[in-house]
């Protein structure tokens, strides 16, 4: 089966973003402006580049979707469309930020006047349309005006490793200054010589650090053998394993492959239904083979599945992992791919383990059909880490080291591991919520569900990759790897996330629940 791409109408906004981005290289493929290039060298030209980079590295906007916890059902389609429009506006603004570094060097007010100001005007109009949608459907005025302004995040921010940045840190005031805690920053130094290629790579004398100035950077990597054991801390409050030695101790494993049939798209039917390229980055899909932005629940329920158990038509999807070794992939000139800074060779997981476990305090109940769960936050770098749920490690180290904001450099013979523990408490009523989060929750520290939520089977996803180990040379990362991300989130490891839509048949779900509650190991 080929890539999951339906014929669809290409939005004008997507064309504008792709076109403007490509123009940064004269149409030769996108390299997000590498404004750190040679910044460590002496000379007035290099100092000018460094000064430009020191001004603004990326754009931070309040995440409107997370604020909308009470949207009437009749307004959700229109609101989802406008939320996707807000993401497109940020992508356009970031593309302009990345392609105007010389103008920024010459004019200290350029970013505010030419990028952030117009972006605020566009966001104000979109927020007003959201308000109208909600009020027409009988909802209360959501008072979103204060979310219109965005911040230009300075390049040289102190690195933060504690993962405790606030959800609303760094919102813009009219003067364009940032409040609250800064986010980790720094990306895109250039090493060596060599001729530039499309899609952000170089050949010959060197490769750009990260995705053409769009990340990742040397600061995003750590030699796992040099990290103090922290596995207990690494799990954290988010992503806490729900099962233990008591309660419902069984497991149910479903085998759905590793996306060997290249089922990819840049949509997100949960967050942006009906919107092409709503994710602005590429997903791997296993299980359900019909998941794209335009799929209805009826179509998903009737779809083919890559799972061995044909009673599991659930959709499991996550951002692809790429290695930037100078090679390109099929989407190097496509929206969501190379034109939005997601470049390099896509790595297929060597293993994709999908396991459901129980609750250490008691039995679990069946998930409802079409239940949607998003875990982690694709925008955690600019949002703050409140919803981040990341565990990076290496085989042989998983019981010792779990990383939140670093990509591991694994020793020879060890593989990179991404592990995700999903929310396992459900409100008992809704298959989704306006912000796609409040209908589910993580267990509390003692394993119980708060607020009369019901314990449901916890999905645990473990992805294992054969990744050539990157190296750090003179402060620059060589042959880095990274997850795809929204362009302005700079491919930071903290942005990793995972998605699930339940389409187990009733019989298979009942078997799953019985296995878990009776302590069996089933598949």
Coordinates of N, CA and C in Angstrom, one line a residue, residues 241-469:
X241 N 3.5 5.4 34.4 CA 2.9 4.1 34.1 C 1.8 3.8 35.0
X242 N 0.7 3.3 34.5 CA -0.5 3.1 35.3 C -0.5 1.8 36.1
X243 N 0.2 0.8 35.5 CA 0.1 -0.5 36.1 C 1.1 -0.8 37.2
X244 N 0.9 -1.8 38.0 CA 1.9 -2.1 39.0 C 1.7 -3.6 39.4
X245 N 2.0 -3.9 40.7 CA 2.0 -5.3 41.1 C 0.7 -5.6 41.8
X246 N -0.3 -4.7 41.7 CA -1.6 -5.0 42.2 C -2.6 -4.5 41.2
X247 N -3.9 -4.6 41.5 CA -4.9 -4.2 40.6 C -5.0 -5.0 39.4
X248 N -5.2 -4.4 38.3 CA -5.3 -5.1 37.0 C -4.0 -5.2 36.4
X249 N -3.4 -6.4 36.4 CA -2.0 -6.6 36.1 C -1.7 -7.2 34.7
X250 N -2.8 -7.5 33.9 CA -2.6 -8.1 32.7 C -2.1 -7.1 31.6
X251 N -1.8 -7.7 30.4 CA -1.4 -6.9 29.3 C -2.0 -7.4 28.0
X252 N -2.1 -6.5 27.1 CA -2.6 -6.9 25.7 C -1.7 -6.2 24.7
X253 N -1.0 -7.0 23.9 CA -0.1 -6.4 22.9 C -0.7 -6.6 21.5
X254 N -0.7 -5.5 20.8 CA -1.2 -5.6 19.4 C 0.0 -5.3 18.4
X255 N 0.1 -6.2 17.4 CA 1.2 -6.1 16.5 C 0.7 -5.5 15.2
X256 N 1.2 -4.2 14.9 CA 0.7 -3.5 13.8 C 1.7 -3.1 12.8
X257 N 3.0 -3.6 12.9 CA 4.0 -3.3 12.0 C 4.8 -2.0 12.3
X258 N 5.6 -1.6 11.4 CA 6.5 -0.4 11.6 C 6.4 0.6 10.5
X259 N 5.2 0.6 9.8 CA 5.0 1.5 8.7 C 5.9 1.2 7.6
X260 N 6.1 -0.1 7.3 CA 6.9 -0.5 6.2 C 6.3 -0.2 4.8
X261 N 5.0 0.1 4.8 CA 4.3 0.5 3.5 C 4.3 2.0 3.3
X262 N 5.1 2.8 4.1 CA 5.2 4.2 4.0 C 3.9 4.9 4.0
X263 N 3.1 4.6 5.0 CA 1.8 5.3 5.1 C 2.0 6.6 5.9
X264 N 2.2 7.7 5.2 CA 2.5 9.0 5.8 C 1.5 10.1 5.3
X265 N 1.3 11.1 6.1 CA 0.7 12.4 5.6 C 1.0 13.4 6.7
X266 N 0.7 14.7 6.3 CA 1.0 15.8 7.2 C -0.3 16.4 7.8
X267 N -1.3 15.5 7.9 CA -2.6 15.9 8.5 C -2.6 15.6 9.9
X268 N -3.7 16.1 10.6 CA -4.0 15.6 11.9 C -5.5 15.7 12.1
X269 N -6.2 14.5 11.9 CA -7.6 14.5 11.9 C -8.2 14.8 13.3
X270 N -7.4 14.7 14.3 CA -7.9 15.0 15.7 C -8.0 16.5 15.9
X271 N -6.9 17.2 15.6 CA -6.8 18.6 15.9 C -7.3 19.4 14.7
X272 N -7.1 19.0 13.5 CA -7.4 19.8 12.3 C -8.2 19.0 11.3
X273 N -9.4 18.5 11.7 CA -10.2 17.7 10.7 C -10.6 18.6 9.5
X274 N -10.5 18.0 8.4 CA -10.9 18.7 7.1 C -9.8 19.7 6.6
X275 N -8.7 19.7 7.2 CA -7.6 20.7 6.8 C -6.4 20.0 6.3
X276 N -6.1 20.2 5.1 CA -4.9 19.6 4.5 C -3.6 20.2 5.2
X277 N -2.6 19.3 5.5 CA -1.4 19.8 6.1 C -1.6 20.5 7.4
X278 N -2.6 20.0 8.2 CA -2.9 20.6 9.5 C -1.8 20.4 10.5
X279 N -0.9 19.4 10.3 CA 0.2 19.2 11.3 C 1.4 19.9 11.0
X280 N 1.6 20.3 9.7 CA 2.8 21.0 9.2 C 4.1 20.1 9.5
X281 N 3.9 18.8 9.7 CA 5.0 17.9 9.8 C 4.5 16.5 9.5
X282 N 5.3 15.6 9.2 CA 4.9 14.3 8.6 C 4.7 13.3 9.8
X283 N 3.7 12.5 9.6 CA 3.4 11.4 10.6 C 3.6 10.0 10.0
X284 N 4.1 9.1 10.8 CA 4.0 7.7 10.6 C 2.6 7.2 11.0
X285 N 2.0 6.3 10.3 CA 0.7 5.7 10.7 C 0.9 4.2 10.7
X286 N 0.5 3.6 11.7 CA 0.3 2.1 11.7 C -1.1 1.8 12.2
X287 N -1.5 0.6 12.0 CA -2.9 0.3 12.3 C -3.8 0.8 11.2
X288 N -4.8 1.6 11.5 CA -5.7 2.1 10.5 C -5.1 2.7 9.3
X289 N -5.5 2.3 8.1 CA -4.8 2.7 6.9 C -5.6 3.8 6.1
X290 N -6.6 4.4 6.7 CA -7.4 5.4 6.0 C -7.3 6.8 6.8
X291 N -6.4 6.9 7.7 CA -6.4 8.1 8.5 C -5.8 9.3 7.7
X292 N -6.6 10.2 7.4 CA -6.1 11.5 6.9 C -7.1 12.6 7.4
X293 N -6.9 13.8 7.1 CA -7.7 14.9 7.6 C -9.2 14.8 7.3
X294 N -9.5 14.1 6.2 CA -10.9 14.1 5.7 C -11.6 12.8 6.1
X295 N -11.0 11.9 6.8 CA -11.6 10.6 7.2 C -12.7 10.8 8.3
X296 N -13.9 10.3 8.0 CA -14.9 10.3 9.0 C -14.7 9.0 10.0
X297 N -15.4 9.1 11.1 CA -15.4 7.9 12.0 C -15.9 6.7 11.3
X298 N -16.9 6.8 10.4 CA -17.4 5.7 9.7 C -16.4 5.1 8.7
X299 N -15.6 6.0 8.1 CA -14.6 5.5 7.1 C -13.5 4.8 7.9
X300 N -13.1 5.4 9.1 CA -12.0 4.8 9.9 C -12.5 3.4 10.4
X301 N -13.7 3.3 10.8 CA -14.2 2.0 11.3 C -14.3 0.9 10.3
X302 N -14.4 1.3 9.0 CA -14.5 0.4 7.9 C -13.2 0.2 7.2
X303 N -12.1 0.8 7.7 CA -10.8 0.8 6.9 C -10.1 -0.5 7.0
X304 N -9.1 -0.7 6.2 CA -8.1 -1.7 6.4 C -7.2 -1.4 7.5
X305 N -6.5 -2.4 8.1 CA -5.6 -2.2 9.2 C -4.3 -3.0 9.0
X306 N -3.2 -2.5 9.4 CA -1.9 -3.2 9.3 C -1.7 -4.1 10.5
X307 N -2.7 -4.1 11.5 CA -2.5 -4.9 12.7 C -2.8 -6.4 12.3
X308 N -2.0 -7.3 13.0 CA -2.3 -8.7 12.7 C -3.6 -9.1 13.2
X309 N -4.1 -8.6 14.3 CA -5.4 -8.8 14.9 C -6.4 -7.9 14.1
X310 N -7.2 -8.4 13.2 CA -8.0 -7.6 12.4 C -9.2 -7.0 13.2
X311 N -9.3 -7.3 14.5 CA -10.2 -6.6 15.3 C -9.7 -5.3 15.8
X312 N -8.5 -5.0 15.5 CA -7.9 -3.7 15.9 C -7.7 -2.8 14.6
X313 N -8.6 -1.9 14.4 CA -8.5 -0.9 13.4 C -8.2 0.4 13.9
X314 N -7.7 0.5 15.1 CA -7.3 1.7 15.7 C -6.2 2.4 14.9
X315 N -6.1 3.7 15.1 CA -5.0 4.5 14.4 C -4.0 4.9 15.4
X316 N -2.7 4.6 15.2 CA -1.6 4.9 16.0 C -0.7 5.8 15.1
X317 N -0.4 7.0 15.5 CA 0.5 7.9 14.7 C 1.3 8.8 15.5
X318 N 2.5 9.1 15.0 CA 3.5 9.9 15.6 C 4.4 10.6 14.6
X319 N 5.1 11.7 14.9 CA 5.9 12.4 14.0 C 7.1 11.5 13.6
X320 N 7.5 11.5 12.3 CA 8.6 10.7 11.8 C 9.9 11.2 12.4
X321 N 10.8 10.3 12.5 CA 12.2 10.6 12.9 C 13.1 10.6 11.6
X322 N 13.9 11.7 11.5 CA 14.8 11.8 10.3 C 16.2 11.9 10.7
X323 N 17.1 11.4 9.9 CA 18.5 11.7 10.0 C 19.0 12.6 8.9
X324 N 19.8 13.5 9.3 CA 20.3 14.5 8.3 C 21.7 14.2 7.9
X325 N 21.8 13.2 7.1 CA 23.1 12.7 6.6 C 23.4 13.2 5.2
X326 N 22.7 14.2 4.7 CA 22.9 14.7 3.4 C 22.0 14.2 2.4
X327 N 21.2 13.1 2.7 CA 20.2 12.5 1.8 C 18.9 13.2 1.9
X328 N 18.0 13.0 0.9 CA 16.7 13.6 1.0 C 15.7 12.5 0.9
X329 N 14.4 12.9 1.1 CA 13.3 12.0 1.1 C 12.2 12.5 0.1
X330 N 11.2 11.7 -0.1 CA 10.2 12.0 -1.1 C 9.5 13.4 -0.9
X331 N 9.5 14.0 0.3 CA 8.8 15.2 0.6 C 9.7 16.4 0.7
X332 N 10.9 16.4 0.0 CA 11.9 17.4 0.2 C 11.3 18.8 -0.3
X333 N 10.4 18.7 -1.3 CA 9.8 19.9 -1.9 C 8.4 20.1 -1.6
X334 N 7.9 19.4 -0.5 CA 6.5 19.4 -0.2 C 6.1 20.1 1.1
X335 N 4.9 20.6 1.1 CA 4.4 21.2 2.4 C 4.4 20.2 3.5
X336 N 4.9 20.7 4.7 CA 5.0 19.8 5.8 C 6.3 19.0 5.8
X337 N 7.0 19.0 4.7 CA 8.3 18.4 4.5 C 9.4 19.5 4.4
X338 N 10.1 19.4 3.3 CA 11.2 20.3 3.1 C 10.9 21.8 3.1
X339 N 9.7 22.1 2.5 CA 9.4 23.5 2.4 C 9.0 24.1 3.8
X340 N 8.9 23.3 4.8 CA 8.6 23.8 6.2 C 9.7 23.3 7.2
X341 N 10.9 23.0 6.6 CA 12.1 22.8 7.4 C 12.2 21.4 7.9
X342 N 11.4 20.4 7.5 CA 11.5 19.0 7.9 C 12.2 18.3 6.8
X343 N 13.5 18.2 7.0 CA 14.4 17.6 5.9 C 15.2 16.4 6.4
X344 N 15.7 15.7 5.4 CA 16.5 14.5 5.8 C 15.8 13.2 5.5
X345 N 16.5 12.1 5.7 CA 16.0 10.8 5.4 C 15.1 10.3 6.5
X346 N 13.9 9.8 6.2 CA 12.9 9.3 7.2 C 13.4 7.9 7.6
X347 N 13.4 7.7 8.9 CA 13.9 6.4 9.5 C 12.6 5.6 9.8
X348 N 12.6 4.4 9.3 CA 11.5 3.5 9.7 C 11.9 2.8 11.1
X349 N 11.0 2.8 12.0 CA 11.3 2.1 13.3 C 11.8 0.7 13.0
X350 N 12.8 0.2 13.8 CA 13.1 -1.2 13.8 C 12.1 -2.0 14.5
X351 N 11.5 -1.4 15.5 CA 10.4 -2.0 16.3 C 9.4 -0.9 16.6
X352 N 8.1 -1.3 16.6 CA 7.0 -0.5 17.1 C 6.2 -1.3 18.0
X353 N 6.4 -1.2 19.3 CA 5.7 -2.1 20.3 C 4.5 -1.3 20.9
X354 N 3.3 -1.9 20.7 CA 2.1 -1.2 21.1 C 1.4 -2.2 22.2
X355 N 1.4 -1.7 23.4 CA 1.0 -2.6 24.5 C 0.0 -1.8 25.4
X356 N -1.1 -2.5 25.8 CA -2.1 -1.9 26.7 C -1.9 -2.6 28.1
X357 N -1.9 -1.8 29.2 CA -1.7 -2.3 30.5 C -2.8 -1.8 31.4
X358 N -2.9 -2.3 32.6 CA -4.0 -2.0 33.5 C -3.7 -0.9 34.5
X359 N -4.4 -0.9 35.6 CA -4.3 0.1 36.6 C -4.0 -0.6 38.0
X360 N -3.0 0.0 38.7 CA -2.5 -0.7 39.9 C -3.5 -0.6 41.1
X361 N -4.6 0.1 40.9 CA -5.6 0.2 42.0 C -6.8 -0.6 41.8
X362 N -7.0 -1.0 40.5 CA -8.3 -1.8 40.3 C -8.5 -2.1 38.8
X363 N -9.7 -2.6 38.5 CA -10.0 -2.9 37.2 C -10.1 -1.7 36.2
X364 N -10.0 -2.0 34.9 CA -10.2 -1.0 33.9 C -11.5 -1.3 33.2
X365 N -12.0 -0.2 32.6 CA -13.3 -0.4 31.8 C -12.9 -0.2 30.3
X366 N -13.8 -0.6 29.4 CA -13.6 -0.6 28.0 C -13.5 0.9 27.5
X367 N -12.6 1.1 26.6 CA -12.6 2.4 25.9 C -13.8 2.5 24.9
X368 N -14.4 3.7 24.8 CA -15.5 3.8 23.8 C -14.9 3.9 22.4
X369 N -15.7 3.5 21.4 CA -15.3 3.5 20.0 C -15.0 5.0 19.7
X370 N -13.9 5.2 18.9 CA -13.6 6.5 18.4 C -13.0 7.5 19.4
X371 N -12.7 6.9 20.6 CA -12.0 7.7 21.6 C -10.7 8.2 21.1
X372 N -10.4 9.5 21.2 CA -9.2 10.2 20.8 C -8.3 10.6 21.9
X373 N -7.0 10.3 21.8 CA -6.1 10.7 22.9 C -4.8 11.2 22.2
X374 N -4.5 12.4 22.6 CA -3.2 13.0 22.2 C -2.3 13.1 23.5
X375 N -1.1 12.6 23.4 CA -0.2 12.8 24.5 C 1.1 13.4 24.1
X376 N 1.6 14.2 25.0 CA 2.8 15.1 24.6 C 2.2 16.4 23.9
X377 N 3.1 17.2 23.6 CA 2.8 18.5 23.0 C 3.7 18.9 21.9
X378 N 3.2 18.9 20.6 CA 4.0 19.2 19.5 C 4.6 20.7 19.5
X379 N 4.0 21.5 20.4 CA 4.4 22.9 20.5 C 5.1 23.2 21.9
X380 N 5.6 22.2 22.5 CA 6.1 22.3 23.9 C 7.3 23.3 24.0
X381 N 8.0 23.5 22.9 CA 9.2 24.4 23.0 C 8.7 25.8 23.1
X382 N 7.6 26.2 22.5 CA 7.1 27.6 22.6 C 5.9 27.6 23.6
X383 N 5.3 26.5 23.9 CA 4.2 26.5 24.8 C 4.6 26.5 26.3
X384 N 5.8 25.9 26.5 CA 6.1 25.5 27.9 C 5.8 24.0 28.0
X385 N 6.3 23.4 29.1 CA 6.3 21.9 29.2 C 5.1 21.3 29.9
X386 N 4.1 22.1 30.2 CA 3.0 21.6 31.0 C 2.4 20.3 30.4
X387 N 2.3 20.2 29.1 CA 1.7 19.0 28.5 C 2.8 18.1 27.8
X388 N 4.1 18.4 28.0 CA 5.1 17.5 27.4 C 5.1 16.2 28.1
X389 N 5.3 15.2 27.3 CA 5.3 13.8 27.8 C 6.3 13.0 26.9
X390 N 7.6 13.1 27.3 CA 8.7 12.6 26.4 C 9.6 11.7 27.2
X391 N 9.9 10.6 26.6 CA 10.9 9.7 27.2 C 11.9 9.2 26.1
X392 N 13.1 9.8 26.0 CA 14.1 9.4 25.1 C 15.2 8.6 25.8
X393 N 15.6 7.5 25.2 CA 16.7 6.7 25.9 C 17.4 5.9 24.8
X394 N 18.2 4.9 25.2 CA 18.9 4.0 24.4 C 18.7 2.6 24.9
X395 N 18.6 1.6 24.0 CA 18.5 0.2 24.5 C 19.7 -0.1 25.4
X396 N 19.5 -0.8 26.5 CA 20.5 -1.0 27.5 C 20.5 0.0 28.6
X397 N 19.8 1.2 28.4 CA 19.9 2.3 29.3 C 18.5 2.6 29.8
X398 N 17.4 2.0 29.3 CA 16.0 2.5 29.6 C 15.7 2.4 31.0
X399 N 16.2 1.5 31.8 CA 15.9 1.4 33.2 C 16.8 2.4 34.1
X400 N 17.7 3.1 33.4 CA 18.6 4.0 34.1 C 18.4 5.4 33.7
X401 N 18.2 5.7 32.4 CA 18.2 7.1 31.9 C 17.0 7.3 31.0
X402 N 16.1 8.3 31.4 CA 15.1 8.7 30.5 C 15.2 10.2 30.3
X403 N 15.3 10.7 29.1 CA 15.5 12.1 28.8 C 14.2 12.8 28.3
X404 N 14.1 14.1 28.7 CA 12.9 14.9 28.3 C 13.3 15.9 27.2
X405 N 14.4 16.6 27.4 CA 14.7 17.7 26.5 C 16.0 17.5 25.8
X406 N 16.5 16.2 25.7 CA 17.7 15.9 24.9 C 17.5 14.7 24.1
X407 N 18.1 14.7 22.9 CA 18.2 13.5 22.1 C 19.4 12.7 22.6
X408 N 19.3 11.4 22.8 CA 20.5 10.7 23.3 C 21.4 10.3 22.1
X409 N 22.7 10.4 22.4 CA 23.8 9.8 21.5 C 24.1 8.4 22.2
X410 N 23.7 7.4 21.5 CA 23.8 6.0 22.0 C 25.2 5.4 21.7
X411 N 25.7 4.6 22.5 CA 27.0 3.9 22.2 C 26.8 2.9 21.1
X412 N 27.9 2.5 20.5 CA 27.9 1.5 19.5 C 27.1 0.2 19.9
X413 N 26.2 -0.3 19.1 CA 25.4 -1.4 19.4 C 24.1 -1.1 20.1
X414 N 23.9 0.1 20.5 CA 22.7 0.5 21.2 C 21.8 1.3 20.3
X415 N 20.5 1.2 20.4 CA 19.5 1.8 19.5 C 18.8 3.0 20.3
X416 N 18.3 3.9 19.5 CA 17.5 5.0 20.1 C 16.1 4.5 20.4
X417 N 15.6 5.0 21.5 CA 14.2 4.5 22.0 C 13.4 5.7 22.3
X418 N 12.2 5.8 21.7 CA 11.1 6.7 22.1 C 10.0 6.0 22.8
X419 N 9.7 6.3 24.1 CA 8.7 5.6 24.8 C 7.6 6.6 25.3
X420 N 6.3 6.2 25.1 CA 5.2 7.1 25.5 C 4.2 6.3 26.3
X421 N 3.8 6.8 27.5 CA 2.8 6.3 28.3 C 1.6 7.2 28.2
X422 N 0.4 6.7 27.7 CA -0.7 7.6 27.4 C -1.5 7.8 28.7
X423 N -2.4 8.8 28.6 CA -3.4 9.0 29.7 C -4.3 7.8 29.8
X424 N -4.6 7.5 31.0 CA -5.4 6.2 31.3 C -6.6 6.4 32.2
X425 N -7.0 7.7 32.3 CA -8.3 8.0 33.0 C -9.2 8.7 32.1
X426 N -10.5 8.4 32.0 CA -11.4 8.9 31.1 C -12.6 9.4 31.8
X427 N -13.2 10.5 31.3 CA -14.3 11.1 32.0 C -15.6 10.3 32.0
X428 N -15.6 9.2 31.2 CA -16.8 8.3 31.2 C -17.9 8.8 30.2
X429 N -17.7 9.9 29.5 CA -18.8 10.4 28.6 C -18.3 10.7 27.2
X430 N -17.2 11.4 27.1 CA -16.8 12.1 25.8 C -15.7 11.3 25.1
X431 N -15.7 11.2 23.8 CA -14.7 10.6 23.0 C -13.6 11.7 22.6
X432 N -13.9 12.9 22.9 CA -13.0 14.0 22.6 C -13.4 15.2 23.4
X433 N -12.6 16.2 23.4 CA -12.9 17.5 24.1 C -12.4 18.6 23.3
X434 N -12.9 19.8 23.6 CA -12.6 21.0 22.7 C -11.1 21.2 22.6
X435 N -10.3 21.0 23.6 CA -8.9 21.1 23.5 C -8.2 19.8 23.4
X436 N -9.0 18.7 23.2 CA -8.4 17.4 23.0 C -7.7 16.8 24.2
X437 N -7.9 17.4 25.3 CA -7.1 16.9 26.5 C -8.0 16.7 27.7
X438 N -9.0 17.5 28.0 CA -9.7 17.4 29.3 C -10.6 16.3 29.4
X439 N -10.9 15.5 28.4 CA -11.8 14.3 28.5 C -11.0 13.1 29.1
X440 N -9.6 13.2 29.1 CA -8.8 12.2 29.6 C -7.7 12.8 30.5
X441 N -7.1 11.9 31.4 CA -6.1 12.4 32.3 C -5.2 11.3 32.7
X442 N -4.0 11.7 33.2 CA -3.1 10.7 33.7 C -3.5 10.3 35.1
X443 N -3.1 9.1 35.5 CA -3.4 8.6 36.9 C -2.6 9.5 37.8
X444 N -3.1 9.6 39.1 CA -2.4 10.3 40.1 C -1.2 9.4 40.6
X445 N -0.4 10.0 41.4 CA 0.8 9.3 41.9 C 0.5 7.9 42.5
X446 N -0.7 7.8 43.2 CA -1.0 6.6 43.8 C -1.8 5.6 42.9
X447 N -1.9 6.0 41.6 CA -2.6 5.1 40.6 C -4.0 5.3 40.4
X448 N -4.7 6.2 41.2 CA -6.1 6.4 41.1 C -6.4 7.5 40.1
X449 N -7.7 7.5 39.6 CA -8.1 8.5 38.7 C -8.9 9.6 39.5
X450 N -8.6 10.8 39.3 CA -9.2 11.9 40.0 C -10.6 12.3 39.4
X451 N -11.4 13.1 40.0 CA -12.6 13.7 39.5 C -13.6 12.7 39.0
X452 N -13.7 11.5 39.6 CA -14.6 10.5 39.2 C -14.3 9.9 37.8
X453 N -13.1 10.2 37.3 CA -12.8 9.6 36.0 C -12.7 8.1 36.2
X454 N -12.8 7.3 35.1 CA -12.7 5.9 35.1 C -11.4 5.4 34.5
X455 N -10.8 4.4 35.1 CA -9.6 3.8 34.6 C -9.8 3.0 33.3
X456 N -9.1 3.3 32.3 CA -9.1 2.6 31.1 C -7.8 2.0 30.8
X457 N -7.7 1.0 29.9 CA -6.4 0.5 29.5 C -5.4 1.6 29.1
X458 N -4.2 1.5 29.6 CA -3.2 2.5 29.2 C -2.4 2.0 28.0
X459 N -2.3 2.8 27.0 CA -1.5 2.5 25.8 C -0.1 2.9 26.1
X460 N 0.9 2.0 25.9 CA 2.3 2.3 26.0 C 2.9 2.0 24.6
X461 N 3.6 3.0 24.0 CA 4.2 2.9 22.7 C 5.7 3.0 22.9
X462 N 6.4 2.0 22.4 CA 7.9 2.0 22.4 C 8.4 1.8 21.0
X463 N 9.1 2.9 20.5 CA 9.6 2.9 19.2 C 11.1 2.8 19.3
X464 N 11.7 1.9 18.5 CA 13.2 1.6 18.6 C 13.7 1.9 17.2
X465 N 14.8 2.6 17.1 CA 15.4 3.0 15.8 C 16.9 2.7 15.7
X466 N 17.3 2.3 14.5 CA 18.7 2.2 14.2 C 19.2 3.5 13.7
X467 N 19.8 4.3 14.6 CA 20.2 5.7 14.2 C 21.7 5.8 14.2
X468 N 22.3 6.2 13.1 CA 23.8 6.5 13.1 C 24.0 7.5 14.2
X469 N 25.0 7.3 15.1 CA 25.2 8.2 16.2 C 25.8 9.5 15.7

